[in-house]
JSON list of C-alpha atoms in Angstrom, two decimals:
[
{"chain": "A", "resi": 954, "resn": "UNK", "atom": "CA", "xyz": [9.02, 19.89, -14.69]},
{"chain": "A", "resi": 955, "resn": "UNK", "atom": "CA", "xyz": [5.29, 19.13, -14.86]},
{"chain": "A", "resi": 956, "resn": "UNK", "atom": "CA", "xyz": [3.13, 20.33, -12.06]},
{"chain": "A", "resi": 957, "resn": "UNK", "atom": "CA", "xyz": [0.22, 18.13, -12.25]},
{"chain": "A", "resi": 958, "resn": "UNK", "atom": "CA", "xyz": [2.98, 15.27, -11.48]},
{"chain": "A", "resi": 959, "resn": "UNK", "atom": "CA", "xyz": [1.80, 13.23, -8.37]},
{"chain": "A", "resi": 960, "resn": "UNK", "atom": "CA", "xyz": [3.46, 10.26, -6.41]},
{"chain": "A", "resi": 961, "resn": "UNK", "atom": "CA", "xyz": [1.47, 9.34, -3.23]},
{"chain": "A", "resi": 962, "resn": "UNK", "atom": "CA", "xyz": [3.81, 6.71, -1.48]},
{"chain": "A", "resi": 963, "resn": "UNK", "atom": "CA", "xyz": [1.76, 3.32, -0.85]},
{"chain": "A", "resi": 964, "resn": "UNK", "atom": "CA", "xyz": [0.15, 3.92, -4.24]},
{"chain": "A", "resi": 965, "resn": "UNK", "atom": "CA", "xyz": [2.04, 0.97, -6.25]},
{"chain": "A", "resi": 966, "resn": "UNK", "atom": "CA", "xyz": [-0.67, 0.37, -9.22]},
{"chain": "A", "resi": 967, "resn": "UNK", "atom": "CA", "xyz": [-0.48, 4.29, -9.57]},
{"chain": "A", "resi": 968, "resn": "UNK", "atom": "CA", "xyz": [-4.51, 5.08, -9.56]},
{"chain": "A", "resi": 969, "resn": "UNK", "atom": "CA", "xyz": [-4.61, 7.58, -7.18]},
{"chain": "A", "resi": 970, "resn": "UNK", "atom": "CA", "xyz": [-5.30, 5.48, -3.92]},
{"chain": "A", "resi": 971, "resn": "UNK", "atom": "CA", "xyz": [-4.02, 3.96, -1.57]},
{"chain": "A", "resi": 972, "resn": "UNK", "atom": "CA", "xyz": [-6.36, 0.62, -1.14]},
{"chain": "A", "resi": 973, "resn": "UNK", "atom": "CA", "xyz": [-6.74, -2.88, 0.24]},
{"chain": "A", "resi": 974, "resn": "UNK", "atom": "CA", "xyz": [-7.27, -4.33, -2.81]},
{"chain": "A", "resi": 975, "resn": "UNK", "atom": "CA", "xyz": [-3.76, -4.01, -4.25]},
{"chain": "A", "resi": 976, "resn": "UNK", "atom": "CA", "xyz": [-1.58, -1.78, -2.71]},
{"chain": "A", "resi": 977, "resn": "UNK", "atom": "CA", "xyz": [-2.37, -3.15, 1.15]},
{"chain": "A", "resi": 978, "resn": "UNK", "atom": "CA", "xyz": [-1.92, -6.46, -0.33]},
{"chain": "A", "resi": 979, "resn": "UNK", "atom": "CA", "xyz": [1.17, -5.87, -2.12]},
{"chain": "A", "resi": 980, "resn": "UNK", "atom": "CA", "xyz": [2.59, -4.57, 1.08]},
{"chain": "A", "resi": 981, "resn": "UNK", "atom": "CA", "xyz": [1.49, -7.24, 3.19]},
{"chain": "A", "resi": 982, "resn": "UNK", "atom": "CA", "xyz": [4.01, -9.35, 1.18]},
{"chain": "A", "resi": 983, "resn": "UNK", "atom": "CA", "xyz": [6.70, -7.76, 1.26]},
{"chain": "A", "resi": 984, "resn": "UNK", "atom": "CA", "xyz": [6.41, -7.03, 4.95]},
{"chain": "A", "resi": 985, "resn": "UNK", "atom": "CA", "xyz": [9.39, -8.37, 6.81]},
{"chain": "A", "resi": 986, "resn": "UNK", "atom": "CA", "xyz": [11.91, -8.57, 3.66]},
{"chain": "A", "resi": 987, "resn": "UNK", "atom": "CA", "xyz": [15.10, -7.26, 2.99]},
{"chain": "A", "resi": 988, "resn": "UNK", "atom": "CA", "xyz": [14.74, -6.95, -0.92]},
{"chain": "A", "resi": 989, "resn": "UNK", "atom": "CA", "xyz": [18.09, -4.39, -0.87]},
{"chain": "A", "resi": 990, "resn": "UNK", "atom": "CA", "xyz": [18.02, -0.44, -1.43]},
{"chain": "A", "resi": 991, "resn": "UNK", "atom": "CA", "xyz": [16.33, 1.05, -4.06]},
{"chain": "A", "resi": 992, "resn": "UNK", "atom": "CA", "xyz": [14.28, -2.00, -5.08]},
{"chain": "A", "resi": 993, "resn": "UNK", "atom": "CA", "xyz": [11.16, -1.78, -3.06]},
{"chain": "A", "resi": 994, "resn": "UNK", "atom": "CA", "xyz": [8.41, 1.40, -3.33]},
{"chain": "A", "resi": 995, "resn": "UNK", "atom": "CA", "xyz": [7.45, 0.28, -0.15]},
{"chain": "A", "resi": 996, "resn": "UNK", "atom": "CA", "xyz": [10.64, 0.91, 1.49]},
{"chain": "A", "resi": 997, "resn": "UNK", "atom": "CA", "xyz": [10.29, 4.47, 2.76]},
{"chain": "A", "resi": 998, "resn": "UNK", "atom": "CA", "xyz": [13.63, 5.24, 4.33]},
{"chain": "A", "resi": 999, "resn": "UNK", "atom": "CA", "xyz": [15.26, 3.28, 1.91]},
{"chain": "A", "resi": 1000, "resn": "UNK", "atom": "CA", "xyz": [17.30, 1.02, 4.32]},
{"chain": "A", "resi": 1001, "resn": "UNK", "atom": "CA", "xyz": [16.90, -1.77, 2.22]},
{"chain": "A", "resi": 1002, "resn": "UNK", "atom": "CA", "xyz": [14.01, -3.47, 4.86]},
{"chain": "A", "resi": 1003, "resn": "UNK", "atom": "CA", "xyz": [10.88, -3.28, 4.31]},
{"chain": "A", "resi": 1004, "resn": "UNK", "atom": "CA", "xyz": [9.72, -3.01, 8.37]},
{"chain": "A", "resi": 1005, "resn": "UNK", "atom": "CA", "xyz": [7.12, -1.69, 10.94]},
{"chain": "A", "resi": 1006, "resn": "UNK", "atom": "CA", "xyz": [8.81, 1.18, 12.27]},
{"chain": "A", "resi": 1007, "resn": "UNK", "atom": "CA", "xyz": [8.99, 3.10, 9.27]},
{"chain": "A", "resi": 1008, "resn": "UNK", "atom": "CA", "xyz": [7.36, 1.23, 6.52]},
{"chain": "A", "resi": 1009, "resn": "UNK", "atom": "CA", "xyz": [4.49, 0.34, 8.15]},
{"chain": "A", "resi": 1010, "resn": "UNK", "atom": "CA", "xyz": [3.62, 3.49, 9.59]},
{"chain": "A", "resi": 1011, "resn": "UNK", "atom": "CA", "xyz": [4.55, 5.60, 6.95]},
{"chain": "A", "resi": 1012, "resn": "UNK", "atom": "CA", "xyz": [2.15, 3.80, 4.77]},
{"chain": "A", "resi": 1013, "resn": "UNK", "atom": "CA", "xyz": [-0.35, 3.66, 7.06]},
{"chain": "A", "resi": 1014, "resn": "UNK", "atom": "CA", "xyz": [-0.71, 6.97, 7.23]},
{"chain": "A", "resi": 1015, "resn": "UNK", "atom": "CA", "xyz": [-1.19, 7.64, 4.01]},
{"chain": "A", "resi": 1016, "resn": "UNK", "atom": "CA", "xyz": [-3.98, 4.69, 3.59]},
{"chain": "A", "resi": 1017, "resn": "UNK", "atom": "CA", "xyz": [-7.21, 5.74, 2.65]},
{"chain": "A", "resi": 1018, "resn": "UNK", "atom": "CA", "xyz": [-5.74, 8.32, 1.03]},
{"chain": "A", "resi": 1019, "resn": "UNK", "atom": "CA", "xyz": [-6.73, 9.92, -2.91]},
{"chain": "A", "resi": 1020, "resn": "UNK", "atom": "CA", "xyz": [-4.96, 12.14, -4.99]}
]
């Protein structure tokens, strides 16, 4: 186990924020799809839909947000 080990959910380019730049835009596309379980780090509850309820405002909570 490594303690300094970090995953922020949102952060999909892994440099410590969650942006506009890339991760907000990466999300933005896969809004609204159904890619399946397990295959999107957007999808939070892993319900294979990648939606508003959940999603959406799981992430945006976190935006903004460094490690």
């Amino acid at each position: 186990n490594d303690p300094a080990l970090r995953r922020l959910f949102g952060d999909v380019n892994a440099d410590g924020t969650i942006d506009g730049a890339t991760d907000f835009a990466l999300f933005g596309s896969g809004f609204g799809t159904t890619p399946g379980v397990g295959v999107s780090p957007f999808d939070f509850n892993d319900d294979g839909t990648i939606d508003g309820t959940t999603d959406f405002a799981n992430f945006g909570s976190r935006f903004g947000i460094s490690l």
